[in-house]
């Protein structure tokens, strides 16, 4: 069985079909999902789970790989696909997930379109449609062999992932964080920092995706702290720094992850209401060409919360006020 790092050399050469469903993942991320399915995953060590399947692009890539894997028994193993499978406020799903690239009049669910495009694999793709807090089982304890996280866009959803899925990771489990290049989701970064003693990072992130393998049993206490977000601000920042020491640019050299993670620290502070310190970290990063080009809205968001500067007081006014104070105090 190959290590995750051993799959990297094939990332440039794998050819996927041209007619893949619409996806928000890059070609490299899809190829990695395919390679994992074909060469690494079997479903024999635990569940294979994708959180945030959208229109099915990422699901299709992983399922295609699994279908070509002689170690994968499609008559018994399953690839679980979780998503709202509908558009609407707060879903983070786009109308592009519909087959026609747009929701037909009066329709919000793209589940049928997902089923249509995943047709060749529906015998082993198990669909969990709806809010993940409703569709996941809080009592499920089966180990997870593979977890693709492309859903944790809010702290609320991350809590569900952390409570119900992470504790099912075992040595040998593979986890992919698709949103690792998202500074607004710092829970992905500091939780990875908390897991560092028990995991091996596969290599440079593949575009936005950080992949790792669990190498040691993860103590329950660590899972609890992650699920309860039980870290001080300073600890969160230190944990992100620890991850910064292990990764730099993504494997295409396009994304400077050290800067991205530095901005994630600013978001830790921003969410905690320490807006001055958040801006102190963020402001120097506005010189980073990648962040300036791709994250201008992030800088605006942090800067907008800065307290308004105190109005300047003219020198003559200040002298008059000091004089009054001195007279009151009997100094003049
Ligand atoms: C970035 S998209 C997934 C993209 C997909 N992996 C692809 O290949 O294009 C994120 C998905 O997370 C889903 N999602 C977000 N919050 C959710 C929740 N609470 N329950 C279920 N699905 C959710 C959205 O419906 C959306 O389709």
Tab-separated table of C-alpha atoms and ligand atoms in Angstrom:
chain	number	residue	atom	x	y	z
A	1	UNK	CA	0.000	0.000	0.000
A	2	UNK	CA	1.594	3.343	-0.991
A	3	UNK	CA	2.158	6.154	1.485
A	4	UNK	CA	0.346	9.381	0.611
A	5	UNK	CA	3.643	10.960	-0.413
A	6	UNK	CA	4.228	8.183	-2.941
A	7	UNK	CA	1.120	9.299	-4.857
A	8	UNK	CA	2.488	12.815	-5.508
A	9	UNK	CA	4.696	11.933	-8.512
A	10	UNK	CA	1.586	10.784	-10.418
A	11	UNK	CA	-0.289	14.048	-9.876
A	12	UNK	CA	0.963	15.573	-13.115
A	13	UNK	CA	0.328	12.592	-15.355
A	14	UNK	CA	-3.068	11.148	-14.357
A	15	UNK	CA	-5.730	11.757	-17.002
A	16	UNK	CA	-9.297	12.035	-15.715
A	17	UNK	CA	-12.309	11.963	-18.051
A	18	UNK	CA	-13.165	15.360	-19.528
A	19	UNK	CA	-16.860	15.162	-18.655
A	20	UNK	CA	-16.504	15.181	-14.836
A	21	UNK	CA	-19.369	16.855	-12.949
A	22	UNK	CA	-18.892	20.546	-12.136
A	23	UNK	CA	-16.555	20.878	-9.173
A	24	UNK	CA	-15.040	23.535	-6.972
A	25	UNK	CA	-11.909	21.425	-6.526
A	26	UNK	CA	-8.863	21.943	-8.739
A	27	UNK	CA	-7.725	19.351	-11.273
A	28	UNK	CA	-4.832	18.423	-8.952
A	29	UNK	CA	-7.150	17.815	-6.002
A	30	UNK	CA	-9.403	15.617	-8.165
A	31	UNK	CA	-6.408	13.636	-9.369
A	32	UNK	CA	-5.297	13.097	-5.780
A	33	UNK	CA	-8.770	11.856	-4.824
A	34	UNK	CA	-8.698	9.499	-7.782
A	35	UNK	CA	-5.218	8.208	-6.901
A	36	UNK	CA	-6.237	7.680	-3.281
A	37	UNK	CA	-9.288	5.705	-4.406
A	38	UNK	CA	-7.323	3.614	-6.874
A	39	UNK	CA	-4.187	2.872	-4.880
A	40	UNK	CA	-4.676	3.521	-1.209
A	41	UNK	CA	-8.243	3.142	0.073
A	42	UNK	CA	-10.064	-0.150	0.456
A	43	UNK	CA	-12.913	0.425	2.916
A	44	UNK	CA	-11.689	-2.639	4.823
A	45	UNK	CA	-10.235	-0.549	7.680
A	46	UNK	CA	-13.300	1.636	8.205
A	47	UNK	CA	-15.803	3.939	6.534
A	48	UNK	CA	-14.945	6.040	3.488
A	49	UNK	CA	-16.579	9.426	3.974
A	50	UNK	CA	-16.876	12.635	2.024
A	51	UNK	CA	-18.317	15.639	3.848
A	52	UNK	CA	-19.445	18.263	1.333
A	53	UNK	CA	-19.993	16.466	-1.978
A	54	UNK	CA	-21.674	19.378	-3.759
A	55	UNK	CA	-22.446	18.584	-7.389
A	56	UNK	CA	-20.379	15.415	-7.167
A	57	UNK	CA	-17.058	16.366	-8.817
A	58	UNK	CA	-14.914	15.297	-5.863
A	59	UNK	CA	-17.147	12.275	-5.153
A	60	UNK	CA	-16.860	11.176	-8.774
A	61	UNK	CA	-13.050	11.359	-8.751
A	62	UNK	CA	-12.760	9.266	-5.564
A	63	UNK	CA	-15.428	6.798	-6.745
A	64	UNK	CA	-13.783	6.378	-10.148
A	65	UNK	CA	-10.488	5.503	-8.422
A	66	UNK	CA	-12.224	3.047	-6.082
A	67	UNK	CA	-14.004	1.392	-9.008
A	68	UNK	CA	-10.577	0.653	-10.568
A	69	UNK	CA	-9.055	-0.611	-7.306
A	70	UNK	CA	-8.861	-4.421	-7.105
A	71	UNK	CA	-8.667	-4.172	-3.285
A	72	UNK	CA	-12.010	-2.350	-3.090
A	73	UNK	CA	-15.044	-4.605	-2.883
A	74	UNK	CA	-17.894	-2.523	-4.228
A	75	UNK	CA	-20.444	-5.137	-3.225
A	76	UNK	CA	-19.800	-4.523	0.478
A	77	UNK	CA	-17.867	-1.258	1.018
A	78	UNK	CA	-19.469	2.168	0.700
A	79	UNK	CA	-18.386	5.718	-0.069
A	80	UNK	CA	-20.603	7.958	2.087
A	81	UNK	CA	-21.522	11.335	0.574
A	82	UNK	CA	-22.855	14.052	2.924
A	83	UNK	CA	-24.334	17.316	1.685
A	84	UNK	CA	-27.454	19.446	1.822
A	85	UNK	CA	-27.786	18.699	-1.914
A	86	UNK	CA	-29.797	21.879	-2.208
A	87	UNK	CA	-29.132	25.560	-2.615
A	88	UNK	CA	-30.438	28.221	-0.277
A	89	UNK	CA	-29.396	30.619	2.442
A	90	UNK	CA	-26.584	29.260	4.611
A	91	UNK	CA	-25.998	26.090	2.567
A	92	UNK	CA	-22.750	27.195	0.876
A	93	UNK	CA	-23.972	25.294	-2.201
A	94	UNK	CA	-24.013	26.973	-5.598
A	95	UNK	CA	-26.521	26.735	-8.449
A	96	UNK	CA	-23.603	25.523	-10.556
A	97	UNK	CA	-24.150	22.122	-8.896
A	98	UNK	CA	-27.296	21.717	-11.007
A	99	UNK	CA	-26.749	19.807	-14.256
A	100	UNK	CA	-27.696	22.888	-16.280
A	101	UNK	CA	-25.441	25.148	-14.175
A	102	UNK	CA	-28.537	26.916	-12.816
A	103	UNK	CA	-31.500	25.959	-10.618
A	104	UNK	CA	-34.628	25.267	-12.692
A	105	UNK	CA	-37.521	27.574	-11.732
A	106	UNK	CA	-38.829	26.872	-8.242
A	107	UNK	CA	-36.357	24.061	-7.561
A	108	UNK	CA	-33.710	24.101	-4.860
A	109	UNK	CA	-32.580	20.447	-4.674
A	110	UNK	CA	-29.809	19.198	-6.947
A	111	UNK	CA	-29.952	15.686	-5.471
A	112	UNK	CA	-31.378	14.140	-8.639
A	113	UNK	CA	-28.623	15.735	-10.709
A	114	UNK	CA	-26.046	14.323	-8.264
A	115	UNK	CA	-27.580	10.862	-8.573
A	116	UNK	CA	-27.557	11.160	-12.342
A	117	UNK	CA	-23.864	12.053	-12.617
A	118	UNK	CA	-22.816	9.481	-9.993
A	119	UNK	CA	-24.914	6.857	-11.806
A	120	UNK	CA	-22.032	4.464	-12.605
A	121	UNK	CA	-21.115	4.291	-8.913
A	122	UNK	CA	-24.456	4.552	-7.131
A	123	UNK	CA	-24.267	0.890	-6.080
A	124	UNK	CA	-21.536	1.856	-3.595
A	125	UNK	CA	-22.126	5.588	-3.006
A	126	UNK	CA	-24.432	6.072	-0.025
A	127	UNK	CA	-26.074	9.476	0.032
A	128	UNK	CA	-26.821	11.386	3.261
A	129	UNK	CA	-28.911	14.367	2.156
A	130	UNK	CA	-29.626	17.217	4.559
A	131	UNK	CA	-27.929	19.169	7.320
A	132	UNK	CA	-24.994	17.124	8.592
A	133	UNK	CA	-26.191	17.677	12.189
A	134	UNK	CA	-29.374	15.778	11.160
A	135	UNK	CA	-27.925	13.170	8.816
A	136	UNK	CA	-24.941	12.021	10.910
A	137	UNK	CA	-25.331	9.606	13.808
A	138	UNK	CA	-23.992	10.901	17.151
A	139	UNK	CA	-23.653	7.286	18.384
A	140	UNK	CA	-21.747	5.902	15.404
A	141	UNK	CA	-18.355	4.577	16.527
A	142	UNK	CA	-17.159	2.680	13.421
A	143	UNK	CA	-13.588	3.631	12.502
A	144	UNK	CA	-13.090	5.948	9.556
A	145	UNK	CA	-10.490	4.995	6.957
A	146	UNK	CA	-10.922	8.088	4.807
A	147	UNK	CA	-12.387	11.515	5.588
A	148	UNK	CA	-12.616	14.264	2.968
A	149	UNK	CA	-13.621	17.490	4.717
A	150	UNK	CA	-15.036	20.067	2.296
A	151	UNK	CA	-17.895	21.227	4.507
A	152	UNK	CA	-16.494	23.017	7.561
A	153	UNK	CA	-17.189	26.563	6.375
A	154	UNK	CA	-18.623	27.606	9.749
A	155	UNK	CA	-17.694	26.890	13.359
A	156	UNK	CA	-21.123	25.257	13.792
A	157	UNK	CA	-20.474	22.672	11.101
A	158	UNK	CA	-16.866	22.192	12.207
A	159	UNK	CA	-18.155	21.279	15.680
A	160	UNK	CA	-20.221	18.494	14.118
A	161	UNK	CA	-17.217	17.189	12.180
A	162	UNK	CA	-15.050	17.379	15.300
A	163	UNK	CA	-17.619	15.713	17.586
A	164	UNK	CA	-18.921	12.969	15.332
A	165	UNK	CA	-16.238	12.147	12.777
A	166	UNK	CA	-12.726	12.970	14.041
A	167	UNK	CA	-12.945	10.638	17.080
A	168	UNK	CA	-13.405	7.763	14.641
A	169	UNK	CA	-9.929	8.288	13.150
A	170	UNK	CA	-7.403	5.506	13.840
A	171	UNK	CA	-3.764	4.894	12.928
A	172	UNK	CA	-3.778	4.469	9.153
A	173	UNK	CA	-6.774	6.794	8.589
A	174	UNK	CA	-6.396	9.416	5.849
A	175	UNK	CA	-7.831	12.918	6.239
A	176	UNK	CA	-8.051	15.666	3.628
A	177	UNK	CA	-8.871	19.271	4.522
A	178	UNK	CA	-10.009	20.872	1.266
A	179	UNK	CA	-10.275	24.366	2.741
A	180	UNK	CA	-6.798	24.615	4.192
A	181	UNK	CA	-6.085	27.726	2.096
A	182	UNK	CA	-9.042	29.482	3.758
A	183	UNK	CA	-7.817	31.874	6.482
A	184	UNK	CA	-11.401	32.444	7.649
A	185	UNK	CA	-11.542	28.831	8.860
A	186	UNK	CA	-8.746	28.827	11.473
A	187	UNK	CA	-10.308	25.826	13.279
A	188	UNK	CA	-8.901	23.678	10.476
A	189	UNK	CA	-5.416	25.022	11.153
A	190	UNK	CA	-5.198	24.938	14.948
A	191	UNK	CA	-6.942	21.556	15.184
A	192	UNK	CA	-4.317	20.194	12.785
A	193	UNK	CA	-1.695	21.716	15.078
A	194	UNK	CA	-3.229	19.828	18.018
A	195	UNK	CA	-3.061	16.587	16.013
A	196	UNK	CA	0.550	17.020	14.857
A	197	UNK	CA	2.079	14.553	17.354
A	198	UNK	CA	-0.200	11.816	16.010
A	199	UNK	CA	-0.179	12.419	12.250
A	200	UNK	CA	2.137	12.610	9.290
A	201	UNK	CA	1.468	15.361	6.762
A	202	UNK	CA	1.592	13.851	3.272
A	203	UNK	CA	3.696	16.614	1.734
A	204	UNK	CA	3.061	20.136	0.434
A	205	UNK	CA	-0.660	20.896	0.227
A	206	UNK	CA	-2.213	19.954	-3.112
A	207	UNK	CA	-3.541	23.370	-4.079
A	208	UNK	CA	-5.958	24.119	-1.186
A	209	UNK	CA	-5.963	20.591	0.241
A	210	UNK	CA	-3.827	19.455	3.149
A	211	UNK	CA	-3.627	15.660	3.402
A	212	UNK	CA	-2.403	13.678	6.360
A	213	UNK	CA	-2.307	10.153	7.678
A	214	UNK	CA	-2.849	9.232	11.325
A	215	UNK	CA	0.245	7.448	12.605
A	216	UNK	CA	-0.413	7.160	16.375
A	217	UNK	CA	-3.522	6.587	18.444
A	218	UNK	CA	-5.022	10.018	19.141
A	219	UNK	CA	-5.904	10.433	22.844
A	220	UNK	CA	-9.594	11.060	23.664
A	221	UNK	CA	-8.541	14.211	25.490
A	222	UNK	CA	-7.221	15.692	22.235
A	223	UNK	CA	-10.479	14.899	20.406
A	224	UNK	CA	-12.436	16.423	23.300
A	225	UNK	CA	-10.388	19.635	23.263
A	226	UNK	CA	-10.897	19.981	19.507
A	227	UNK	CA	-14.650	19.297	19.674
A	228	UNK	CA	-15.123	21.719	22.581
A	229	UNK	CA	-12.732	24.290	21.097
A	230	UNK	CA	-10.999	24.204	24.435
A	231	UNK	CA	-7.870	26.192	23.549
A	232	UNK	CA	-6.876	29.645	24.739
A	233	UNK	CA	-6.231	32.283	22.089
A	234	UNK	CA	-2.478	32.016	22.639
A	235	UNK	CA	-2.643	28.251	22.330
A	236	UNK	CA	-4.541	28.498	19.038
A	237	UNK	CA	-1.900	30.837	17.680
A	238	UNK	CA	0.922	28.548	18.852
A	239	UNK	CA	-0.769	25.529	17.268
A	240	UNK	CA	-1.044	27.363	13.947
A	241	UNK	CA	2.653	28.306	14.228
A	242	UNK	CA	3.486	24.624	14.688
A	243	UNK	CA	1.720	23.822	11.408
A	244	UNK	CA	3.527	26.714	9.690
A	245	UNK	CA	6.798	24.992	10.560
A	246	UNK	CA	5.727	21.921	8.603
A	247	UNK	CA	4.330	23.390	5.410
A	248	UNK	CA	5.349	26.184	3.109
A	249	UNK	CA	4.082	26.581	-0.457
A	250	UNK	CA	1.622	24.179	-2.109
A	251	UNK	CA	3.024	21.585	-4.493
A	252	UNK	CA	2.466	23.836	-7.544
A	253	UNK	CA	4.296	26.665	-5.765
A	254	UNK	CA	1.215	28.862	-6.183
A	255	UNK	CA	-0.107	29.239	-2.613
A	256	UNK	CA	2.122	30.588	0.187
A	257	UNK	CA	0.699	28.630	3.109
A	258	UNK	CA	2.877	30.289	5.754
A	259	UNK	CA	1.245	33.631	4.893
A	260	UNK	CA	-2.209	32.067	4.620
A	261	UNK	CA	-1.818	30.573	8.101
A	262	UNK	CA	-0.514	33.878	9.457
A	263	UNK	CA	-3.750	35.472	8.257
A	264	UNK	CA	-5.659	32.608	9.906
A	265	UNK	CA	-4.101	33.751	13.222
A	266	UNK	CA	-5.557	37.204	12.575
A	267	UNK	CA	-8.965	35.553	12.162
A	268	UNK	CA	-8.565	33.753	15.500
A	269	UNK	CA	-8.188	37.191	17.097
A	270	UNK	CA	-10.901	38.754	14.944
A	271	UNK	CA	-13.450	36.134	16.028
A	272	UNK	CA	-12.422	36.636	19.665
A	273	UNK	CA	-13.040	40.372	19.354
A	274	UNK	CA	-9.392	41.458	19.656
A	275	UNK	CA	-9.587	43.596	16.540
A	276	UNK	CA	-6.499	45.744	17.153
A	277	UNK	CA	-4.240	42.727	17.486
A	278	UNK	CA	-5.946	41.037	14.531
A	279	UNK	CA	-5.112	44.028	12.328
A	280	UNK	CA	-1.573	44.178	13.708
A	281	UNK	CA	-1.028	40.691	12.307
A	282	UNK	CA	-3.031	41.220	9.123
A	283	UNK	CA	-1.711	44.629	8.017
A	284	UNK	CA	1.848	43.528	7.128
A	285	UNK	CA	0.359	40.639	5.133
A	286	UNK	CA	-1.277	43.106	2.734
A	287	UNK	CA	2.196	43.215	1.105
A	288	UNK	CA	1.965	39.523	0.253
A	289	UNK	CA	1.187	39.439	-3.481
A	290	UNK	CA	-0.927	36.248	-3.278
A	291	UNK	CA	-3.008	37.442	-0.331
A	292	UNK	CA	-3.390	40.945	-1.775
A	293	UNK	CA	-4.701	39.408	-5.004
A	294	UNK	CA	-6.982	36.751	-3.526
A	295	UNK	CA	-7.959	37.897	-0.019
A	296	UNK	CA	-8.597	41.642	-0.263
A	297	UNK	CA	-12.071	41.055	1.232
A	298	UNK	CA	-10.481	39.326	4.248
A	299	UNK	CA	-8.349	42.384	4.967
A	300	UNK	CA	-11.378	44.653	4.609
A	301	UNK	CA	-13.342	42.453	7.031
A	302	UNK	CA	-10.676	42.654	9.727
A	303	UNK	CA	-9.936	46.355	9.229
A	304	UNK	CA	-13.632	47.279	9.327
A	305	UNK	CA	-13.821	46.219	12.983
A	306	UNK	CA	-10.966	48.429	14.141
A	307	UNK	CA	-12.169	50.956	16.727
A	308	UNK	CA	-12.389	54.462	15.239
A	309	UNK	CA	-9.268	56.518	16.092
A	310	UNK	CA	-9.808	59.085	18.884
A	311	UNK	CA	-10.447	62.563	17.379
A	312	UNK	CA	-7.281	64.685	17.308
A	313	UNK	CA	-7.277	67.451	19.964
A	314	UNK	CA	-5.721	70.772	18.927
A	315	UNK	CA	-2.678	71.948	20.898
A	316	UNK	CA	-4.395	75.182	22.044
A	317	UNK	CA	-7.391	73.189	23.354
A	318	UNK	CA	-5.050	70.804	25.129
A	319	UNK	CA	-3.153	73.760	26.762
A	320	UNK	CA	-6.444	75.315	27.973
A	321	UNK	CA	-7.594	71.958	29.437
A	322	UNK	CA	-4.273	71.405	31.213
A	323	UNK	CA	-4.398	74.972	32.597
A	324	UNK	CA	-7.902	74.381	33.986
A	325	UNK	CA	-6.792	71.113	35.598
A	326	UNK	CA	-3.712	72.785	37.117
A	327	UNK	CA	-5.852	75.638	38.598
A	328	UNK	CA	-8.299	73.119	40.061
A	329	UNK	CA	-5.408	71.237	41.637
A	330	UNK	CA	-4.132	74.507	43.115
A	331	UNK	CA	-0.889	74.361	41.154
A	332	UNK	CA	-1.412	77.819	39.648
B	1	LIG	C1	-17.393	23.702	-1.417
B	1	LIG	S1	-18.867	22.807	-1.551
B	1	LIG	C2	-18.357	21.199	-1.937
B	1	LIG	C3	-17.670	21.108	-3.252
B	1	LIG	C4	-17.470	19.706	-3.798
B	1	LIG	N1	-16.645	18.900	-2.922
B	1	LIG	C5	-16.926	19.775	-5.196
B	1	LIG	O1	-16.189	18.849	-5.596
B	1	LIG	O2	-17.236	20.744	-5.915
B	1	LIG	C6	-19.368	22.696	0.134
B	1	LIG	C7	-20.613	21.864	0.314
B	1	LIG	O3	-20.860	21.746	1.716
B	1	LIG	C8	-22.249	21.600	1.877
B	1	LIG	N2	-22.620	21.942	3.262
B	1	LIG	C9	-22.268	23.054	3.966
B	1	LIG	N3	-22.800	23.026	5.205
B	1	LIG	C10	-23.490	21.851	5.294
B	1	LIG	C11	-24.277	21.246	6.325
B	1	LIG	N4	-24.479	21.855	7.513
B	1	LIG	N5	-24.836	20.048	6.075
B	1	LIG	C12	-24.688	19.450	4.862
B	1	LIG	N6	-23.955	19.980	3.848
B	1	LIG	C13	-23.386	21.163	4.052
B	1	LIG	C14	-22.867	22.545	0.855
B	1	LIG	O4	-24.165	22.144	0.495
B	1	LIG	C15	-21.866	22.479	-0.301
B	1	LIG	O5	-22.329	21.672	-1.344
